[in-house]
Amino acid sequence: MVMADKLRIWCCPHFKDEVEAIVASSPLLSSAEITTYPFSCLQIGQNGRGKIDFSSNGSDYRDLIIGGGCLNKSIAKDLGLDLSGSLVPDQCFYLVTSKVLVDDYLAKGAYLLTPGWLKNWQKQIADWGFDQKTAREFFRETTKKLVLLETGVRDSSQTDLKDLARYLDLPSESIPVGLEMLKLSLEHLVLAQTRPREAVAPPDRFFADNLMLVDLLNDLLSAGREEEAVARVMELFHLLFAPGVLDYKPLFSGQPGEKAPLLDEFNWTGSGRGFEIALKHKNQVMGSLILDDLAFAQYKERYLALALPLSKVCALAIKKARDLEEQKKVQEAIRRMAGIVESSDDAIIGKTLEGVIVSWNQGARRIYGYEKQEVLGKHVSFLLPQDQPDEITRMLEKIRQGKSADPVETVWVSKEGRLSDVSLQVSPIRDEQGRVVGASSIARDITEEKQRALTERKSLEAQLLQAQKLESVGRLAGGIAHDFNNLLAVVLGYCELSLEDVPESDPTYYNLTQISQAAQRARRLTRQLLAFARKQVLSVTSVDLSEAVSEFIGMIKRLIGEDVKIELDLAGNLPQILADRAMIEQVLLNLAVNARDAMPKGGVLALSTSQVELDEGYSATKFAVVPGEYVMISVSDTGEGMDEETRQKIFEPFFSTKGPGQGTGLGLATVYGIVKQHGGNIWVYSEPGQGTVFKIYFPVTKIKGQVVSAPKEEDLPMVEGEVVLVVEDEKELRELICCVLTKQGYEVLCCEGPETALAAAAQYEDKIDLMLTDVVMPKMNGKELYDKLFVQRPGLLVVFMSGYTEDVIANQGILHNGINFLQKPFSTKELHRKLRVVLSA
């Protein structure tokens, strides 16, 4: 025992009390120095590596390391540790009690504790960064019970356990384990390390104490799993022989068709200091056990004489554990299947081919209200209402004939008379020979699903009705705007012509300006109607919605005043949308005005953007929503909110909750039309007194739009007598346009329709520079007219004009590249500018 006074024991702080108690009670260890390493199992991977030198630093100390899973082979390698000759099992709890007990509690969801960890539990939880709420949530998700492995080293452990259990609101349990196992392991390890290589033959009791051997063999034969049996075999041979090398090789799994390998009863190892013995049971080789580097190699024959009979018992234990494990797996599979059937929410009913019920699970009891004893032996048809077709009998007949029975939906009645919609599947039950001996039916209650589907269908129908109503109103508004725009064009045009000829001092000048201003207001009104009807022309480009909101927010701030606080939450790196920037700003403006009016005493206007994915589930509940990627903008206020009846009408044109003269009722209708024309969707959420939220979804695009800078007024060339062919079926407007163009210096060919235009072009021998034509005309539209004339006169330029667009020149109101368009009504200045831009290009 010369080396005992030079022993230094390194241990985890959580086991220091146990090691100190053992050292104090063991003469073999009494002079050992105890040192703790400064990290725990939760710190080793973060800041523990390389923080401590386990070496002897040139001293005569012999280091012994005690630890658990935190010092596994991988981490030990990183730290440069040699764990041979140390106590480092996979779990530190194995140091004080058996592996079987530890694994059993862990498998049942227990959180194992040691007295050393428990005495500072408040600090441990605080180091994790947990408050009480977070700690409770974490442990409830992972733990069913707190279990203390009570080693008896601290009197206050039970009190600490109760405090921790109360803090985490979890049940607790204390298991007395003592220190005998750890003490025996330490003494045996020290003895094996300090035993001289050459010594006299040990007494027979060194090989095996009879009583201890009987206990060990009984423990070995009680193993329930192969892994456990092998571990106990290793433990037995380690305690009895203390070899320097102990290894087990599994050579045969016992699977059907597998041949057992040939192996001698034993072989001596190449070192000459040990042997390999076969673990055989009834000529089946389960594996082999290698014992090498024996402390008393000169007595290896005596070791072998004891090992050979033990190997038979060990092989039997492994085979028994393997068979028991397989049996448990089969039984567990049967129990699991039975548990699934029994606990299923669906009604699983076994019956004979005649329809007599022979099994009834909890799902059937829950759905139909009958206990098992009330239904066994009855025909299953009693579950059907009297007026319901007997689907069961029909399906059983198919099963008897060896055919498959397709699932059906039917109605069953419960014990209380409640009718349930069920989805019914009937399958055959076969015996070992494959003969159909019965049938099993799975009936799933789909009453709630059908009700939910009915509710969703009604919601979609309501959305469809609303969309159809708005579409009808939109067509009406678009038609009115078309005719009205022609009239407004005449009014505005002649007003401008008259104002040029009347001096400002003339009283008539004032009258004409009032007429012009009224016409301009009417023009804005018709454009709002066109926006709602989705008949305005869009000039689209790629737009970053967050950028558009950010740049336009200054205008919104000036508009809504200081009483309303604006909050922004704009996402960065949003995908692009294809949009008309001016129309997007119109949407923001209208929503901001609407929010301001809903907050007369001030409040908060919040705008946020984000990228969202609308899946099949969402689109199934929203009419006309296509699944895919969208950019969403949310505009919310803290205003007065609205009831459901008002919410259903807010997008209808001329509907307003404001007083007379306070609004046209076209603001939100315009927003709706603009969003729809961009291929987007808009939804509103509001309750009285709870404010309002508008959510708008624009589809993501990968197409890059074109941005064309308009030329400056001074850069446009003067009129040089270019020839313009004017085609307009409205007489008053046609005469006005021809008059204006003639006055501006153009040579004008004035035509009342497509046929007249074709004839005029055929008779005119000189070059025609440009055609200005209405889009919608009788017999032939403006696009068709231009296509015909272009064949005769290549290079002919064209400007289309209309009160609203049809798909003649635009796709869903979006102009094709290269299309020149003039929206009616237009001023004489707008007409002049458009023609100069096109002719100069």
Tab-separated table of N, CA and C in Angstrom, residues 87-166:
chain	number	residue	atom	x	y	z
A	87	LEU	N	-12.803	5.910	-12.928
A	87	LEU	CA	-14.239	5.589	-12.840
A	87	LEU	C	-15.009	6.638	-13.635
A	88	VAL	N	-15.300	6.341	-14.892
A	88	VAL	CA	-16.014	7.301	-15.749
A	88	VAL	C	-17.069	6.539	-16.556
A	89	PRO	N	-18.204	6.170	-15.941
A	89	PRO	CA	-19.275	5.509	-16.701
A	89	PRO	C	-20.020	6.524	-17.569
A	90	ASP	N	-20.943	6.019	-18.404
A	90	ASP	CA	-21.704	6.908	-19.291
A	90	ASP	C	-22.597	7.858	-18.517
A	91	GLN	N	-23.078	7.441	-17.368
A	91	GLN	CA	-23.897	8.297	-16.507
A	91	GLN	C	-23.241	8.344	-15.133
A	92	CYS	N	-23.089	9.540	-14.570
A	92	CYS	CA	-22.479	9.641	-13.249
A	92	CYS	C	-23.313	8.935	-12.191
A	93	PHE	N	-24.612	8.759	-12.444
A	93	PHE	CA	-25.474	8.093	-11.466
A	93	PHE	C	-25.116	6.617	-11.314
A	94	TYR	N	-24.455	6.044	-12.350
A	94	TYR	CA	-24.038	4.639	-12.253
A	94	TYR	C	-22.996	4.435	-11.161
A	95	LEU	N	-22.379	5.514	-10.684
A	95	LEU	CA	-21.359	5.395	-9.641
A	95	LEU	C	-21.955	4.947	-8.308
A	96	VAL	N	-23.246	5.289	-8.075
A	96	VAL	CA	-23.817	5.019	-6.751
A	96	VAL	C	-24.942	3.999	-6.784
A	97	THR	N	-25.389	3.606	-7.952
A	97	THR	CA	-26.438	2.581	-8.002
A	97	THR	C	-26.351	1.852	-9.338
A	98	SER	N	-27.165	0.840	-9.505
A	98	SER	CA	-27.036	-0.009	-10.689
A	98	SER	C	-27.528	0.698	-11.937
A	99	LYS	N	-26.959	0.325	-13.068
A	99	LYS	CA	-27.341	0.884	-14.366
A	99	LYS	C	-28.811	0.596	-14.673
A	100	VAL	N	-29.266	-0.580	-14.273
A	100	VAL	CA	-30.660	-0.976	-14.565
A	100	VAL	C	-31.634	-0.025	-13.893
A	101	LEU	N	-31.362	0.306	-12.644
A	101	LEU	CA	-32.248	1.203	-11.903
A	101	LEU	C	-32.244	2.600	-12.524
A	102	VAL	N	-31.049	3.102	-12.850
A	102	VAL	CA	-30.933	4.440	-13.446
A	102	VAL	C	-31.665	4.509	-14.772
A	103	ASP	N	-31.400	3.546	-15.660
A	103	ASP	CA	-32.017	3.566	-16.987
A	103	ASP	C	-33.532	3.430	-16.904
A	104	ASP	N	-34.001	2.645	-15.917
A	104	ASP	CA	-35.451	2.467	-15.765
A	104	ASP	C	-36.116	3.791	-15.402
A	105	TYR	N	-35.519	4.533	-14.471
A	105	TYR	CA	-36.099	5.814	-14.079
A	105	TYR	C	-36.001	6.839	-15.206
A	106	LEU	N	-34.880	6.858	-15.921
A	106	LEU	CA	-34.751	7.791	-17.038
A	106	LEU	C	-35.769	7.497	-18.123
A	107	ALA	N	-35.995	6.212	-18.393
A	107	ALA	CA	-36.972	5.838	-19.422
A	107	ALA	C	-38.385	6.251	-19.027
A	108	LYS	N	-38.638	6.354	-17.724
A	108	LYS	CA	-39.967	6.756	-17.250
A	108	LYS	C	-40.107	8.269	-17.118
A	109	GLY	N	-39.108	9.014	-17.607
A	109	GLY	CA	-39.217	10.465	-17.598
A	109	GLY	C	-38.768	11.121	-16.315
A	110	ALA	N	-37.973	10.412	-15.491
A	110	ALA	CA	-37.509	10.992	-14.232
A	110	ALA	C	-36.314	11.912	-14.475
A	111	TYR	N	-36.158	12.912	-13.637
A	111	TYR	CA	-34.976	13.768	-13.633
A	111	TYR	C	-34.190	13.408	-12.380
A	112	LEU	N	-33.035	12.746	-12.552
A	112	LEU	CA	-32.263	12.234	-11.429
A	112	LEU	C	-31.382	13.332	-10.837
A	113	LEU	N	-31.265	13.298	-9.505
A	113	LEU	CA	-30.509	14.312	-8.778
A	113	LEU	C	-29.569	13.636	-7.792
A	114	THR	N	-28.458	14.301	-7.459
A	114	THR	CA	-27.573	13.878	-6.385
A	114	THR	C	-27.634	14.927	-5.276
A	115	PRO	N	-27.315	14.544	-4.055
A	115	PRO	CA	-27.318	15.547	-2.967
A	115	PRO	C	-26.395	16.724	-3.265
A	116	GLY	N	-25.254	16.453	-3.929
A	116	GLY	CA	-24.318	17.540	-4.221
A	116	GLY	C	-24.914	18.567	-5.161
A	117	TRP	N	-25.672	18.134	-6.166
A	117	TRP	CA	-26.314	19.083	-7.096
A	117	TRP	C	-27.460	19.806	-6.396
A	118	LEU	N	-28.161	19.058	-5.558
A	118	LEU	CA	-29.381	19.586	-4.948
A	118	LEU	C	-29.108	20.701	-3.949
A	119	LYS	N	-27.941	20.659	-3.282
A	119	LYS	CA	-27.719	21.670	-2.240
A	119	LYS	C	-27.580	23.080	-2.824
A	120	ASN	N	-27.271	23.184	-4.113
A	120	ASN	CA	-27.173	24.505	-4.754
A	120	ASN	C	-28.140	24.613	-5.924
A	121	TRP	N	-29.338	24.054	-5.784
A	121	TRP	CA	-30.242	24.008	-6.937
A	121	TRP	C	-30.658	25.394	-7.412
A	122	GLN	N	-30.798	26.355	-6.468
A	122	GLN	CA	-31.171	27.695	-6.929
A	122	GLN	C	-30.102	28.276	-7.863
A	123	LYS	N	-28.831	28.073	-7.505
A	123	LYS	CA	-27.740	28.583	-8.345
A	123	LYS	C	-27.686	27.849	-9.688
A	124	GLN	N	-27.918	26.546	-9.648
A	124	GLN	CA	-27.875	25.772	-10.898
A	124	GLN	C	-28.916	26.297	-11.890
A	125	ILE	N	-30.138	26.515	-11.404
A	125	ILE	CA	-31.200	27.004	-12.292
A	125	ILE	C	-30.924	28.432	-12.735
A	126	ALA	N	-30.394	29.241	-11.837
A	126	ALA	CA	-30.059	30.621	-12.214
A	126	ALA	C	-28.961	30.650	-13.277
A	127	ASP	N	-27.979	29.733	-13.151
A	127	ASP	CA	-26.905	29.659	-14.162
A	127	ASP	C	-27.440	29.293	-15.532
A	128	TRP	N	-28.543	28.554	-15.577
A	128	TRP	CA	-29.168	28.215	-16.857
A	128	TRP	C	-29.876	29.425	-17.478
A	129	GLY	N	-30.064	30.478	-16.690
A	129	GLY	CA	-30.782	31.656	-17.202
A	129	GLY	C	-32.286	31.520	-17.084
A	130	PHE	N	-32.772	30.630	-16.192
A	130	PHE	CA	-34.202	30.377	-16.050
A	130	PHE	C	-34.776	31.178	-14.883
A	131	ASP	N	-35.945	31.809	-15.114
A	131	ASP	CA	-36.751	32.247	-13.980
A	131	ASP	C	-37.712	31.104	-13.639
A	132	GLN	N	-38.579	31.317	-12.643
A	132	GLN	CA	-39.439	30.201	-12.214
A	132	GLN	C	-40.384	29.744	-13.324
A	133	LYS	N	-40.964	30.718	-14.066
A	133	LYS	CA	-41.895	30.354	-15.136
A	133	LYS	C	-41.204	29.544	-16.223
A	134	THR	N	-40.025	30.016	-16.643
A	134	THR	CA	-39.287	29.314	-17.700
A	134	THR	C	-38.844	27.932	-17.229
A	135	ALA	N	-38.385	27.858	-15.954
A	135	ALA	CA	-37.946	26.562	-15.426
A	135	ALA	C	-39.099	25.573	-15.384
A	136	ARG	N	-40.261	26.044	-14.969
A	136	ARG	CA	-41.427	25.135	-14.922
A	136	ARG	C	-41.798	24.647	-16.314
A	137	GLU	N	-41.809	25.575	-17.283
A	137	GLU	CA	-42.154	25.172	-18.660
A	137	GLU	C	-41.147	24.155	-19.200
A	138	PHE	N	-39.854	24.384	-18.922
A	138	PHE	CA	-38.819	23.461	-19.428
A	138	PHE	C	-38.971	22.084	-18.810
A	139	PHE	N	-39.098	22.009	-17.468
A	139	PHE	CA	-39.175	20.710	-16.816
A	139	PHE	C	-40.477	19.989	-17.128
A	140	ARG	N	-41.587	20.720	-17.303
A	140	ARG	CA	-42.852	20.052	-17.621
A	140	ARG	C	-42.804	19.381	-18.986
A	141	GLU	N	-42.048	19.958	-19.907
A	141	GLU	CA	-41.946	19.365	-21.244
A	141	GLU	C	-41.039	18.138	-21.259
A	142	THR	N	-40.121	18.021	-20.277
A	142	THR	CA	-39.128	16.944	-20.342
A	142	THR	C	-39.181	15.988	-19.162
A	143	THR	N	-39.901	16.338	-18.104
A	143	THR	CA	-39.792	15.604	-16.848
A	143	THR	C	-41.165	15.270	-16.266
A	144	LYS	N	-41.269	14.059	-15.741
A	144	LYS	CA	-42.495	13.657	-15.052
A	144	LYS	C	-42.319	13.621	-13.534
A	145	LYS	N	-41.082	13.425	-13.069
A	145	LYS	CA	-40.859	13.316	-11.624
A	145	LYS	C	-39.398	13.636	-11.314
A	146	LEU	N	-39.159	14.257	-10.140
A	146	LEU	CA	-37.813	14.467	-9.624
A	146	LEU	C	-37.443	13.294	-8.728
A	147	VAL	N	-36.290	12.673	-8.976
A	147	VAL	CA	-35.871	11.500	-8.197
A	147	VAL	C	-34.479	11.772	-7.616
A	148	LEU	N	-34.373	11.738	-6.283
A	148	LEU	CA	-33.107	11.939	-5.591
A	148	LEU	C	-32.477	10.588	-5.285
A	149	LEU	N	-31.221	10.400	-5.730
A	149	LEU	CA	-30.445	9.221	-5.349
A	149	LEU	C	-29.772	9.553	-4.016
A	150	GLU	N	-30.413	9.153	-2.921
A	150	GLU	CA	-30.019	9.579	-1.575
A	150	GLU	C	-28.838	8.742	-1.089
A	151	THR	N	-27.669	9.371	-1.035
A	151	THR	CA	-26.463	8.676	-0.571
A	151	THR	C	-26.231	8.849	0.922
A	152	GLY	N	-27.031	9.716	1.565
A	152	GLY	CA	-26.952	9.871	3.014
A	152	GLY	C	-25.843	10.777	3.498
A	153	VAL	N	-25.256	11.591	2.614
A	153	VAL	CA	-24.127	12.434	3.033
A	153	VAL	C	-24.579	13.796	3.549
A	154	ARG	N	-25.856	14.181	3.311
A	154	ARG	CA	-26.348	15.484	3.754
A	154	ARG	C	-27.696	15.325	4.436
A	155	ASP	N	-27.827	15.919	5.620
A	155	ASP	CA	-29.083	15.809	6.363
A	155	ASP	C	-30.196	16.653	5.743
A	156	SER	N	-29.825	17.687	5.001
A	156	SER	CA	-30.833	18.619	4.477
A	156	SER	C	-31.313	18.260	3.069
A	157	SER	N	-30.905	17.116	2.559
A	157	SER	CA	-31.266	16.777	1.169
A	157	SER	C	-32.772	16.655	0.985
A	158	GLN	N	-33.462	16.067	1.951
A	158	GLN	CA	-34.902	15.891	1.804
A	158	GLN	C	-35.628	17.236	1.783
A	159	THR	N	-35.170	18.161	2.617
A	159	THR	CA	-35.773	19.498	2.627
A	159	THR	C	-35.524	20.205	1.296
A	160	ASP	N	-34.286	20.100	0.778
A	160	ASP	CA	-33.968	20.718	-0.519
A	160	ASP	C	-34.811	20.116	-1.633
A	161	LEU	N	-35.037	18.804	-1.578
A	161	LEU	CA	-35.835	18.144	-2.614
A	161	LEU	C	-37.266	18.673	-2.606
A	162	LYS	N	-37.843	18.836	-1.434
A	162	LYS	CA	-39.207	19.366	-1.338
A	162	LYS	C	-39.276	20.796	-1.861
A	163	ASP	N	-38.253	21.608	-1.508
A	163	ASP	CA	-38.248	22.996	-1.987
A	163	ASP	C	-38.175	23.045	-3.510
A	164	LEU	N	-37.317	22.231	-4.107
A	164	LEU	CA	-37.181	22.219	-5.566
A	164	LEU	C	-38.472	21.719	-6.225
A	165	ALA	N	-39.077	20.666	-5.654
A	165	ALA	CA	-40.322	20.129	-6.213
A	165	ALA	C	-41.425	21.163	-6.155
A	166	ARG	N	-41.474	21.945	-5.066
A	166	ARG	CA	-42.484	22.991	-4.940
A	166	ARG	C	-42.210	24.112	-5.940
